[in-house]
Short mmCIF file of C-alpha atoms in Angstrom, two decimals:
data_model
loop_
_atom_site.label_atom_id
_atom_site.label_comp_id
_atom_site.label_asym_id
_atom_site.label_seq_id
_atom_site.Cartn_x
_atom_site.Cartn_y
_atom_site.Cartn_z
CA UNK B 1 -183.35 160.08 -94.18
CA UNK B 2 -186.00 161.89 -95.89
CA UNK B 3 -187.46 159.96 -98.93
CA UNK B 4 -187.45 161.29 -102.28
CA UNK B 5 -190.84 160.79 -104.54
CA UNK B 6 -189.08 158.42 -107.33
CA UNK B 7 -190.82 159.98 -110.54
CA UNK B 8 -190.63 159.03 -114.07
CA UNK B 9 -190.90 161.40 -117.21
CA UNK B 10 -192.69 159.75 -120.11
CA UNK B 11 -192.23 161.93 -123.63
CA UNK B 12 -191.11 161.61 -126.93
CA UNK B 13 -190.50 165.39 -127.51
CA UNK B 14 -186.55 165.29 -125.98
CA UNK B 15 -186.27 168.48 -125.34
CA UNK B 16 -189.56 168.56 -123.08
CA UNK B 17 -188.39 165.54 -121.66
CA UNK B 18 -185.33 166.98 -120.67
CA UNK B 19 -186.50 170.00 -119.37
CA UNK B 20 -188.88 168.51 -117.05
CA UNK B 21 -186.52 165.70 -115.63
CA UNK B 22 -183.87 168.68 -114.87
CA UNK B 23 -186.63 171.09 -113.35
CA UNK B 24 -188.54 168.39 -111.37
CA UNK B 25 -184.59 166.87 -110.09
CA UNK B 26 -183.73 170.69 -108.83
CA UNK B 27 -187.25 170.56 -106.94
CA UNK B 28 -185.94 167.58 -104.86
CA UNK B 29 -187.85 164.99 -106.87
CA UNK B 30 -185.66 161.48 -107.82
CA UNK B 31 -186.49 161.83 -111.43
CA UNK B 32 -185.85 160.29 -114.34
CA UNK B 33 -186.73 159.55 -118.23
CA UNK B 34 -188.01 157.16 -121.03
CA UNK B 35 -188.91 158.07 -124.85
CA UNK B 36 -191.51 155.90 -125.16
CA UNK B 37 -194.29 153.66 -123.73
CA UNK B 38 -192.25 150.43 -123.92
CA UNK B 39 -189.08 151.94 -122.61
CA UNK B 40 -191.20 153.34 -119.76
CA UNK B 41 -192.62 149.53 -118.92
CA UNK B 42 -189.23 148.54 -119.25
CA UNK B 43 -188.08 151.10 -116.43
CA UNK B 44 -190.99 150.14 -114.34
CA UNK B 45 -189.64 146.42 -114.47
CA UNK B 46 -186.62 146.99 -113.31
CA UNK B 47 -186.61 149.81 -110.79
CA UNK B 48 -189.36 151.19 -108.64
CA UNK B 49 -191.20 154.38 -109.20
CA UNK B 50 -194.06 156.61 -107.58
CA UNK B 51 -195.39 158.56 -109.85
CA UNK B 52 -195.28 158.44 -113.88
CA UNK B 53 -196.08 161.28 -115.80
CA UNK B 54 -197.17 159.88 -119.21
CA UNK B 55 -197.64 161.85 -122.47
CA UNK B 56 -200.95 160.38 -124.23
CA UNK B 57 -199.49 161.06 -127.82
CA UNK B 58 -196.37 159.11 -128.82
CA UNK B 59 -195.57 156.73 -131.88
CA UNK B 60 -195.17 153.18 -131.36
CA UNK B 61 -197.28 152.30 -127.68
CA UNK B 62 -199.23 155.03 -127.27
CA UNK B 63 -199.81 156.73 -123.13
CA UNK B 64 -203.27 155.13 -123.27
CA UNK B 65 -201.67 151.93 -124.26
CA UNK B 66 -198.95 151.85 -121.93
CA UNK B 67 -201.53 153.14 -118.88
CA UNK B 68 -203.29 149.76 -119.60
CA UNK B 69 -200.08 147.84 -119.02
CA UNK B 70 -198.88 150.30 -116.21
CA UNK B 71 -202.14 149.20 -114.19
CA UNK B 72 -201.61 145.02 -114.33
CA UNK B 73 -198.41 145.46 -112.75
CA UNK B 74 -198.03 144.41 -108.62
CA UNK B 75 -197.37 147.30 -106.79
CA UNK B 76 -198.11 149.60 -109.64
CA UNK B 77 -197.17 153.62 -109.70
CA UNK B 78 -199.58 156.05 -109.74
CA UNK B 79 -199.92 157.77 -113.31
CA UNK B 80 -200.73 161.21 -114.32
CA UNK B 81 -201.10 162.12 -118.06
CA UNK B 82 -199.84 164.57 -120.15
CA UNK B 83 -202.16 166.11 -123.04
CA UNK B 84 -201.90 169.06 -125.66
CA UNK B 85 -205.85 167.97 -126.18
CA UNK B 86 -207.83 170.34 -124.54
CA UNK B 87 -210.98 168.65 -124.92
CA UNK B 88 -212.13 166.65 -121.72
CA UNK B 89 -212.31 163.25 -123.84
CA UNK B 90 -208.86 161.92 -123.73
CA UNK B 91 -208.69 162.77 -120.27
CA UNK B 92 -211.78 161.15 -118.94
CA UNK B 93 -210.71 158.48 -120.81
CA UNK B 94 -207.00 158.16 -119.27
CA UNK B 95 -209.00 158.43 -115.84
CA UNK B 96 -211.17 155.78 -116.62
CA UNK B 97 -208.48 153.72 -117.10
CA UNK B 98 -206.88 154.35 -113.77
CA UNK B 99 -205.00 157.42 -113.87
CA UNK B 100 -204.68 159.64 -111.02
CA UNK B 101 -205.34 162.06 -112.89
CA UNK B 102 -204.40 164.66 -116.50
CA UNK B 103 -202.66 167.69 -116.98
CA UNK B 104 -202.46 170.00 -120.09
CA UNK B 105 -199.88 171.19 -122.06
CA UNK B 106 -198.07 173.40 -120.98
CA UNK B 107 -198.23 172.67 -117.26
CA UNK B 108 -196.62 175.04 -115.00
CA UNK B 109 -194.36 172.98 -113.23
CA UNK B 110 -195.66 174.31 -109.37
CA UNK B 111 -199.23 172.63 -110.82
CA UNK B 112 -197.02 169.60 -111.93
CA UNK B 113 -194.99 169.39 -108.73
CA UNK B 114 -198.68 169.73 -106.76
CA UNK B 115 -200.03 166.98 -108.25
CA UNK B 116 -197.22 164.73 -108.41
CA UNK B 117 -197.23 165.15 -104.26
CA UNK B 118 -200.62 164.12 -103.55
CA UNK B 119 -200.57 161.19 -106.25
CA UNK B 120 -197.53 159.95 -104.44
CA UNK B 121 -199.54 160.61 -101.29
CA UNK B 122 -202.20 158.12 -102.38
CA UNK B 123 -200.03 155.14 -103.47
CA UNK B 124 -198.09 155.70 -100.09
CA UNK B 125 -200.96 154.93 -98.12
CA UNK B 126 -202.67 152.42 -100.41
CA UNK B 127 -198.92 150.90 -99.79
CA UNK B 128 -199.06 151.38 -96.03
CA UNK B 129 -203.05 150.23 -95.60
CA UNK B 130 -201.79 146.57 -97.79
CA UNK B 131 -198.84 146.28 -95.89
CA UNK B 132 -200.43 146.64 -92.34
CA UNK B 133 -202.96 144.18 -93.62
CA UNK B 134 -200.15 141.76 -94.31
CA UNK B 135 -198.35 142.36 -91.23
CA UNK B 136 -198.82 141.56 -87.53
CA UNK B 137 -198.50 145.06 -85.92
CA UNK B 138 -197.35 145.03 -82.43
CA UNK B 139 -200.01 147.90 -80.76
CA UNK B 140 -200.55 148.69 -76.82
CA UNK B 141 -203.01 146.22 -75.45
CA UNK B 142 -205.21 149.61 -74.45
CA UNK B 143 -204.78 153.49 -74.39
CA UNK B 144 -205.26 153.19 -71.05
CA UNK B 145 -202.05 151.21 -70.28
CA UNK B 146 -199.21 151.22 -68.78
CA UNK B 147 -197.95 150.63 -72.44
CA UNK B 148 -199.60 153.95 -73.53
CA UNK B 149 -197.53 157.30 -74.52
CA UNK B 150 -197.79 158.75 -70.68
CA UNK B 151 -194.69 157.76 -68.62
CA UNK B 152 -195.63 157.43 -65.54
CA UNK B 153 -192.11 159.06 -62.98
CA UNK B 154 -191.02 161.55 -60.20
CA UNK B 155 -187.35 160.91 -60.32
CA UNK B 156 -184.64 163.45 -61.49
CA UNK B 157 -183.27 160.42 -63.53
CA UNK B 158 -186.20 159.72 -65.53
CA UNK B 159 -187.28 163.61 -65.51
CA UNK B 160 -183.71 163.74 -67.90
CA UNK B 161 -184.55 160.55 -69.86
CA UNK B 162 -187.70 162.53 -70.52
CA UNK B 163 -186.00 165.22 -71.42
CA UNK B 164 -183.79 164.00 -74.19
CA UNK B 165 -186.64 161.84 -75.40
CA UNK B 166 -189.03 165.15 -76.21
CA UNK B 167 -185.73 166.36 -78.15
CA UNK B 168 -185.51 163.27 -80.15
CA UNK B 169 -188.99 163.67 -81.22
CA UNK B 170 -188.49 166.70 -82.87
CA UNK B 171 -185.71 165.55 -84.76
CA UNK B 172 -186.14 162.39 -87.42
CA UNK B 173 -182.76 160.50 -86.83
CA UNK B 174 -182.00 157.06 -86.20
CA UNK B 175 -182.57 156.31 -82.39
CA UNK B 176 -180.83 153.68 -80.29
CA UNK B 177 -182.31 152.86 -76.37
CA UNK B 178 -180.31 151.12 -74.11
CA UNK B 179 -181.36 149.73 -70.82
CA UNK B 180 -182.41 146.69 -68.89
CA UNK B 181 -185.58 144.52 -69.40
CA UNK B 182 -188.33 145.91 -68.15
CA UNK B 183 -187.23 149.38 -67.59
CA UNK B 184 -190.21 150.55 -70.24
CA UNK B 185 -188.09 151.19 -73.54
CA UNK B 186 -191.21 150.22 -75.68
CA UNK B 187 -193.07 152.80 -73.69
CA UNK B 188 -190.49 155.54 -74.53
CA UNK B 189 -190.43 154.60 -77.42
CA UNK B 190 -194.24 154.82 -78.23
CA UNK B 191 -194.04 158.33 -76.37
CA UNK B 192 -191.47 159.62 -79.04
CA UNK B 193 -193.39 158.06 -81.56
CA UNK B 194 -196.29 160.27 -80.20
CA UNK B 195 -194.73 163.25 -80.45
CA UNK B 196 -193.15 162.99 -83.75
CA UNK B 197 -194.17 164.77 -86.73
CA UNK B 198 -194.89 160.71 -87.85
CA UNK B 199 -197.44 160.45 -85.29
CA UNK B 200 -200.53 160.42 -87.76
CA UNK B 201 -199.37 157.26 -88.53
CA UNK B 202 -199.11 153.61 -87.09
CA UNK B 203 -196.21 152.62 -84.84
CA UNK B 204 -195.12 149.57 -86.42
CA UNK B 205 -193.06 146.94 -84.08
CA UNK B 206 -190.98 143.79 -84.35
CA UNK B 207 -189.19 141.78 -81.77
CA UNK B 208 -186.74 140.73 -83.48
CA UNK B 209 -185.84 138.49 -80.79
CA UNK B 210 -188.87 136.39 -80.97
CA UNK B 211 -188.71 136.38 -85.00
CA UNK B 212 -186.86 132.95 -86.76
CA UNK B 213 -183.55 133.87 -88.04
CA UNK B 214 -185.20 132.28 -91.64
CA UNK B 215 -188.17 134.44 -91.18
CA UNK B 216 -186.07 137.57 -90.60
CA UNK B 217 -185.83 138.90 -95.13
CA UNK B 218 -189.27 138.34 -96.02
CA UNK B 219 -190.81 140.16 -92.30
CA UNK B 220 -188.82 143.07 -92.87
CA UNK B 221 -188.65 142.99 -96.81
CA UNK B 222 -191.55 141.40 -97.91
CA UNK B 223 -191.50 138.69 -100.45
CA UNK B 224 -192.72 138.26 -104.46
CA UNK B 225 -195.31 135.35 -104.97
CA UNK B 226 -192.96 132.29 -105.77
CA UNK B 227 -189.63 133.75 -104.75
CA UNK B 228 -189.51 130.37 -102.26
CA UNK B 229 -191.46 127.15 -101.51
CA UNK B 230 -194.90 128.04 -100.04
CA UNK B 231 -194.64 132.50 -100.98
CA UNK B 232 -198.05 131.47 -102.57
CA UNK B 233 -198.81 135.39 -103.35
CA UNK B 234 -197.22 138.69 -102.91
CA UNK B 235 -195.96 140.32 -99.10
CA UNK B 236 -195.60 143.01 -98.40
CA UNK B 237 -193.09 143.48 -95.26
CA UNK B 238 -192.33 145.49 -92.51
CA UNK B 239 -190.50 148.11 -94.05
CA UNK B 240 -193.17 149.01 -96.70
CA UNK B 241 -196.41 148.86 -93.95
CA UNK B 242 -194.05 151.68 -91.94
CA UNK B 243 -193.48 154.18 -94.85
CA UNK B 244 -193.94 157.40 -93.54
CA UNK B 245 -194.27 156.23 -90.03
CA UNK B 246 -191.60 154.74 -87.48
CA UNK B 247 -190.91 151.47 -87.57
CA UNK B 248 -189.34 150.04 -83.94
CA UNK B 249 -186.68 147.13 -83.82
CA UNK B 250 -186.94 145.73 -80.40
CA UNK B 251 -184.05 143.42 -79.06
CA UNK B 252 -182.60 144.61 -82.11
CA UNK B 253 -179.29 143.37 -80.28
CA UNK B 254 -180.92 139.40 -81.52
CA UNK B 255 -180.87 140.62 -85.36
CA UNK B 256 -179.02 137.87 -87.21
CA UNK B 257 -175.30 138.55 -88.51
CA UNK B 258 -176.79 137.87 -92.65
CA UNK B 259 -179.76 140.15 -91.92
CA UNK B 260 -177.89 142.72 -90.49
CA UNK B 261 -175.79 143.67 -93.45
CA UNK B 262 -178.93 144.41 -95.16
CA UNK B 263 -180.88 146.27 -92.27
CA UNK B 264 -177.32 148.50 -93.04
CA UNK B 265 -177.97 148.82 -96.58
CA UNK B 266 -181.27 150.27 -96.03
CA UNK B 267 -180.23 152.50 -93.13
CA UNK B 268 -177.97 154.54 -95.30
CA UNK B 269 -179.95 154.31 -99.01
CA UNK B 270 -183.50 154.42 -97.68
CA UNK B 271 -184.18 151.23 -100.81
CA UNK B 272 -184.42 147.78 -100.36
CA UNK B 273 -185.72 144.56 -102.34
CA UNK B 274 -188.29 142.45 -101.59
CA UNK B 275 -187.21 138.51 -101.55
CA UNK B 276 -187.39 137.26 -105.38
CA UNK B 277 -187.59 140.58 -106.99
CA UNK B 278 -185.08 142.31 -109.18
CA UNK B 279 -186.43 146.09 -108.09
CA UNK B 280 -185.74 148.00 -106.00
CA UNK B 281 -187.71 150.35 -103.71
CA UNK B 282 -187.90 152.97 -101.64
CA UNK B 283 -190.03 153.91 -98.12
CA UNK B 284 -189.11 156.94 -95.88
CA UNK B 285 -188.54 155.29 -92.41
CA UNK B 286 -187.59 156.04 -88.75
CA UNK B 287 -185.83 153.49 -87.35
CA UNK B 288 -185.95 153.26 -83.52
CA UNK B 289 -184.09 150.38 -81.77
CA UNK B 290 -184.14 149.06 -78.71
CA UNK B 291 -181.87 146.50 -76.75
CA UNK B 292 -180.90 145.53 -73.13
CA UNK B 293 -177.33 144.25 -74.54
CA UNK B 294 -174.34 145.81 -74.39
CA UNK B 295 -173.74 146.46 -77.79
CA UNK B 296 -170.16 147.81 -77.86
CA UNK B 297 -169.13 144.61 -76.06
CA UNK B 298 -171.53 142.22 -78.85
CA UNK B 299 -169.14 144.50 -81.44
CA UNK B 300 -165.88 143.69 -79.91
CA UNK B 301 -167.04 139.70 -79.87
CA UNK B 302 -168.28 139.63 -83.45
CA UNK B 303 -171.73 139.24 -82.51
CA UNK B 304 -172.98 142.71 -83.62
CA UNK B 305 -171.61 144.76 -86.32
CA UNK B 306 -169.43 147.91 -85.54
CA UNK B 307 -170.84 149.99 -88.92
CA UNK B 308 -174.40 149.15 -87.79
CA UNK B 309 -173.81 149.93 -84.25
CA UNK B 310 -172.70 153.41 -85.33
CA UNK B 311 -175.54 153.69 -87.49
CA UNK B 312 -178.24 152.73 -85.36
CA UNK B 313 -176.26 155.01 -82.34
CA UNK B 314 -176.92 158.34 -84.14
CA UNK B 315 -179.19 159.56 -81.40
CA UNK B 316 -178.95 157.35 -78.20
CA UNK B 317 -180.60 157.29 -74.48
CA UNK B 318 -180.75 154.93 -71.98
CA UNK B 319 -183.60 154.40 -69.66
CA UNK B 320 -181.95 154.01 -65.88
CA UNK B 321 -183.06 150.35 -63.96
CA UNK B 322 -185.92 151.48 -61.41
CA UNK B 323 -183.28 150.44 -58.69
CA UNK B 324 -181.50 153.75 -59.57
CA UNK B 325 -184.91 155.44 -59.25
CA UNK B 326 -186.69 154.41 -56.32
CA UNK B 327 -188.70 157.83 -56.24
CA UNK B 328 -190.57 156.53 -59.33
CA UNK B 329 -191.98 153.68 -57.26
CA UNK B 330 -195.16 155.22 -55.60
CA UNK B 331 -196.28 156.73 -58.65
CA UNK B 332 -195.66 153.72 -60.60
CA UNK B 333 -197.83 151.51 -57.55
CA UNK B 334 -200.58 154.70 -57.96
CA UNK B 335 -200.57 154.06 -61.65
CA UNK B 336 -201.34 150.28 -61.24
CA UNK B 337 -203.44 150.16 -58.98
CA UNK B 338 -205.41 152.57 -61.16
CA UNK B 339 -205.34 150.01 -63.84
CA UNK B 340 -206.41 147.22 -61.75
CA UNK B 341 -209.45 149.24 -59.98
CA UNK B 342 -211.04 149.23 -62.97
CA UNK B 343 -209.80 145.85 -64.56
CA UNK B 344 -211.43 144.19 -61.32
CA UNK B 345 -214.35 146.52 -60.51
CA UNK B 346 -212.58 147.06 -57.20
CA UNK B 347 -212.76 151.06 -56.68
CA UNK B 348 -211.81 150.74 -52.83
CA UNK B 349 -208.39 148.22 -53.93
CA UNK B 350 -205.27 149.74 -51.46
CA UNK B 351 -202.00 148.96 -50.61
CA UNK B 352 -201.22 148.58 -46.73
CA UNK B 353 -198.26 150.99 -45.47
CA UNK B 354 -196.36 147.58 -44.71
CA UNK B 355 -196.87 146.36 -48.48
CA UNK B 356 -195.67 149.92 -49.64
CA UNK B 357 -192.98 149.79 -47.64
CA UNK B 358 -192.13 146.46 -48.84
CA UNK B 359 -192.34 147.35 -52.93
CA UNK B 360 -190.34 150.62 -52.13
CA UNK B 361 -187.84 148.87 -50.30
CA UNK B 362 -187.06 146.35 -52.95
CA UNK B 363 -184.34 146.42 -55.85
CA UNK B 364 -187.15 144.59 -58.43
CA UNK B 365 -183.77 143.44 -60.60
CA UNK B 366 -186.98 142.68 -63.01
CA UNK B 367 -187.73 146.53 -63.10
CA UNK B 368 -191.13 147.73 -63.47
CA UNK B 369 -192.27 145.59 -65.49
CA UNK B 370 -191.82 143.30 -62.41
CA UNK B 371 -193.28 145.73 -60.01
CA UNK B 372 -196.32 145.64 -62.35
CA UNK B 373 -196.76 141.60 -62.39
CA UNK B 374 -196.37 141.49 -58.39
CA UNK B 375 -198.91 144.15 -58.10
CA UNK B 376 -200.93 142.35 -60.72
CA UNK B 377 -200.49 138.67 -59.18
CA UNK B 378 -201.80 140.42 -55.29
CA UNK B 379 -204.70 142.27 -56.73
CA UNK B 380 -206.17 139.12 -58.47
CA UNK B 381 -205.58 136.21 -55.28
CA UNK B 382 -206.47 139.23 -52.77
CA UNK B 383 -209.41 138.57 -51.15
CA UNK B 384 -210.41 142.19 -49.45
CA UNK B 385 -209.42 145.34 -50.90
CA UNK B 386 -206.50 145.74 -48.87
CA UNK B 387 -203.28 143.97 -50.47
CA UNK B 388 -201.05 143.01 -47.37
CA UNK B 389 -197.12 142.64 -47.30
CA UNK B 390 -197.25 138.92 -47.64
CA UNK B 391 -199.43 139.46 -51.02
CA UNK B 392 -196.91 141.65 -52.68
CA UNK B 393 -193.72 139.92 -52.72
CA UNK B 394 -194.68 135.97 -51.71
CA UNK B 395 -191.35 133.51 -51.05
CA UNK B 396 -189.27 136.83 -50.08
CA UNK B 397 -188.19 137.44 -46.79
CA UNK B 398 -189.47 140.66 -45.44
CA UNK B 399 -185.80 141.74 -44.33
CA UNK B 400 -184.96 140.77 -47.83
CA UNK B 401 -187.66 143.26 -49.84
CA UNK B 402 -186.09 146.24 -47.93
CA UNK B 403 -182.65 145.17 -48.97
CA UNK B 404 -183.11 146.65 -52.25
CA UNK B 405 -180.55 146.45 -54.46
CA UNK B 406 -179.00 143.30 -56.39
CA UNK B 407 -175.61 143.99 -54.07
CA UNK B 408 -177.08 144.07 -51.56
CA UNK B 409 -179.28 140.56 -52.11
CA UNK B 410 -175.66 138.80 -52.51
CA UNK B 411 -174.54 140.28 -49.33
CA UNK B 412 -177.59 138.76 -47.89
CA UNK B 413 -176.64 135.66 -49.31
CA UNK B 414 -173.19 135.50 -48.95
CA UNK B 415 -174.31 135.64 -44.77
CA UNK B 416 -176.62 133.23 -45.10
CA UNK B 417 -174.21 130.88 -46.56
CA UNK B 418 -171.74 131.53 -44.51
CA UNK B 419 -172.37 128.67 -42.23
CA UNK B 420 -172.61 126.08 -45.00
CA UNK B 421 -169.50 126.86 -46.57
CA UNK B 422 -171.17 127.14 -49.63
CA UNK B 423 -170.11 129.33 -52.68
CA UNK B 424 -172.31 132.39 -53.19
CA UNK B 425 -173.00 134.29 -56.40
CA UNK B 426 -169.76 136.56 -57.09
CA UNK B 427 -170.41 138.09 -60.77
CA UNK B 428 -173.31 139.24 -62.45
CA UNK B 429 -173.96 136.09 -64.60
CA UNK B 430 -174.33 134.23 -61.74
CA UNK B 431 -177.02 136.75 -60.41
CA UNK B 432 -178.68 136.96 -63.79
CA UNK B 433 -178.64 132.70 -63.88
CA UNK B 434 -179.94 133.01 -59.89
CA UNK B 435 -183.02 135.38 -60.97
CA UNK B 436 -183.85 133.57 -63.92
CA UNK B 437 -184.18 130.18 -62.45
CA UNK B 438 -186.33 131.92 -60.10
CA UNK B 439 -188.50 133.41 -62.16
CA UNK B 440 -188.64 130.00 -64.14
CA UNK B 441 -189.86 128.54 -60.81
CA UNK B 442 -192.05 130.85 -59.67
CA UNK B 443 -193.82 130.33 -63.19
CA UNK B 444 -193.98 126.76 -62.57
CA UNK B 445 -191.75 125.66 -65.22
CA UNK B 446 -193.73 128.24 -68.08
CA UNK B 447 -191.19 129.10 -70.15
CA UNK B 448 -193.01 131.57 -72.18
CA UNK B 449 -194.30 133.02 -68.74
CA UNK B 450 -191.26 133.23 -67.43
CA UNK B 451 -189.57 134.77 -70.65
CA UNK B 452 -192.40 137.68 -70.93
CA UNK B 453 -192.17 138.49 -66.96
CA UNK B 454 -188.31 138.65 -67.72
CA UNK B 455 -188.61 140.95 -70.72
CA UNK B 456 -186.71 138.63 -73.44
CA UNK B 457 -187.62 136.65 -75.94
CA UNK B 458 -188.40 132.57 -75.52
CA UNK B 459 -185.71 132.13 -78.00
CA UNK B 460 -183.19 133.94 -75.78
CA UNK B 461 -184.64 132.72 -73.01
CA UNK B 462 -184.04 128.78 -74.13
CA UNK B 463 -180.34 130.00 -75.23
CA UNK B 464 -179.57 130.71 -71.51
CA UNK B 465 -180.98 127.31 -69.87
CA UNK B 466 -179.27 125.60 -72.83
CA UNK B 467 -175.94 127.87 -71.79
CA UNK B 468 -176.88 126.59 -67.86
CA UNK B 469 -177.16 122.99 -68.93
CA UNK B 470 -173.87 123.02 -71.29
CA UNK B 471 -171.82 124.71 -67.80
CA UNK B 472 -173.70 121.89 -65.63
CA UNK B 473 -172.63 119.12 -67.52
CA UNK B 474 -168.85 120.61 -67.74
CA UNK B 475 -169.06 120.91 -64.07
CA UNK B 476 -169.92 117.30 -64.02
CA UNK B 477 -166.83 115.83 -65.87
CA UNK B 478 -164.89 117.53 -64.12
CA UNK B 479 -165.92 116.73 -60.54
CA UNK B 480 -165.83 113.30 -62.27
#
């Protein structure tokens, strides 16, 4: 949705007044009128503006007057004057008192319209610098990794993903990517971000699966100083710091049922209201979400809404699992071991053909950004430069790495349990519950170790063992 520069017409000649609210509202401008310097204030209390054009000559408040009152407000417009004094002193006055700057009358509108852009242009980044200030930004730990804008594939799967994802940059729609964790939807997402007539400007991220649910208004909305118990001064949120840029909801599938009624409301009216405050404003925002749910099925069980669904599925792709793309894995084991060279000053770090054989052989249900932690884990305990097959995948079974896929690891198990009679895993919950317990082990208990190499939140993460001890303790009473 493409943001219109909210501009207010302050004059208390009505037919000039009139004339330039219609003009500037045919040029695509949100505009609008007051009479007189304290109608104008008035306006500015109650709705948000961009720009006010303020005549300096009017009875009552004078423009100077009403400049001076126009500059103590939070979060004030920028203001350009109107004069039929065409001496420079009114003018350098009005700019010493914080205008963007004067024009004369009559001002040909194209001259108006120019200078109403770029004042606009200044109080959206002055917006933008205060609200990255104010805001934790979620950025790539380096250019130079694997959570840069290269994607890093060989596959005729990914080569499509790819594909769609350079058409989606061109276009500024809402965009929805679906896959599993750790398939690299952040890095797609960074690489359409890259490639997006936004990309001048900062990416700006949220995990909304890792924020509180009472946290949830004031990160995305920002807050006014007092609107709640300890909102000690103004914040700005996550919505303002990405005006003009793309702001990316990741595990957008954990949004809260309260907060997503109003991530809706901005979707399709481009305003919104910080906590406490009676106005509202407006940013120009791409939304980009992310989620490894299955969001039609959340919709059907009430946990996701079916007009936000829709809204956030205007453009959609879905990254494939790197199971269904094993001809992505050398390149992806090339990449790393790029990375690691130079994190560990160890040029001449390999991979032995028995290790390769190993990582290509293996379904990594944890998808790359598995493959990237095992690779990770061997370079830093190996001792040489060559990383052996018992480095890469420790407490698997060789047999087992060249199994590959998650079917295929039940079959496995379903043998090996077939002389103790006991029950193996038969749905995917119960391979989901299987991995993550391993994961949690192989972590040593670290839940937020665990919950990062998993590629969900801790929150979601502690829902699940919660979930495993709730269907334990059933089992229990009944056995009992």
């Amino acid at each position: 949705m493409t943001r219109k520069i909210c501009v207010l017409v302050v004059d208390d000649d009505n037919l000039l007044r009139k004339l330039v609210t219609t003009q500037l509202g045919r040029s695509g401008f949100d505009a609008s009128a007051a009479a007189g310097g304290q109608e104008a204030l008035n306006h500015l209390q109650a709705t948000d503006c961009d720009v006010v054009l303020l005549d300096i000559q009017m009875p009552g408040m004078s423009g100077l007057d009403a400049l001076r009152e126009i500059r103590k407000m939070e979060d004030a417009p920028e203001v350009v004057m109107l004069t039929a004094d065409t001496s420079l002193a009114t003018g350098i006055e009005a700019m010493r008192l914080g205008a963007y700057d004067y024009l004369t009358k009559p001002a040909r509108l194209d001259e108006m319209e120019a200078v109403i852009r770029k004042a606009d242009e200044k109080r959206r980044l002055i917006r933008q610098n205060a609200g990255l200030r104010a805001v934790v930004v979620q950025e790539p730990e380096s250019a130079d990794e694997e959570s840069g804008p290269n994607l890093i594939y060989r596959s005729a799967a990914m080569a499509a993903v790819v594909s769609q994802a350079e058409t989606a940059a061109r276009v500024d729609s809402t965009l929805l990517i679906t896959g599993e964790s750790g398939t690299g939807k952040d890095v797609l997402v960074r690489y359409i971000h890259a490639r997006s007539p936004r990309k001048e400007t900062p990416i700006i991220t949220i995990n909304c699966g890792a924020l509180p649910e009472a946290l949830f208004e004031s990160e995305f909305f920002g807050h006014e100083r007092g609107a709640f118990t300890g909102a000690n001064s103004l914040k700005r949120g996550l919505i303002e710091a990405a005006d003009g840029s793309t702001l990316f909801l990741d595990e957008v599938g954990e949004t809260p049922l309260p907060m997503q009624v109003k991530l809706l409301h901005f979707l399709e009216e481009g305003r919104f209201r910080r906590v406490g405050s009676t106005r509202d404003q407006s940013a120009d925002v791409r939304i980009i979400a992310a989620t490894n749910r299955h969001l039609p099925q959340d919709v059907q069980d009430k946990r996701f809404r079916a007009d936000l669904f829709y809204r956030l599925n205007v453009v959609s792709l879905h990254v494939p699992p790197l199971r269904e793309r094993p001809a992505d894995i050398p390149a992806l084991i090339e990449h790393f071991l790029g990375l690691y060279r130079q994190r560990f000053k160890r040029p001449a770090l390999d991979v032995s053909a028995e290790a390769r054989r190993q990582l290509e052989g293996y379904g990594w249900p944890g998808n790359v950004r598995e493959l990237r932690n095992c690779l990770e884990r061997a370079a830093a305990l190996s001792t040489g430069d060559m990383i052996e097959a018992a480095q890469v995948l420790p407490g698997r079974a060789a047999g087992a790495a060249t199994t590959g896929t998650p079917e295929a690891e039940m079959a496995s198990a379903q043998a090996s349990n077939a002389n103790t009679g006991e029950t193996p895993p038969a749905t995917l919950d119960q391979l989901e519950r299987q991995h993550i317990l391993r994961v949690l082990d192989e972590t040593g208990g670290n839940r937020e170790r665990a919950a990062a190499i998993l590629g969900i939140s801790a929150r979601t993460l502690y829902r699940k063992l919660r979930e495993y001890e709730r269907d334990e303790g059933a089992t229990t009473r009944a056995g009992a």
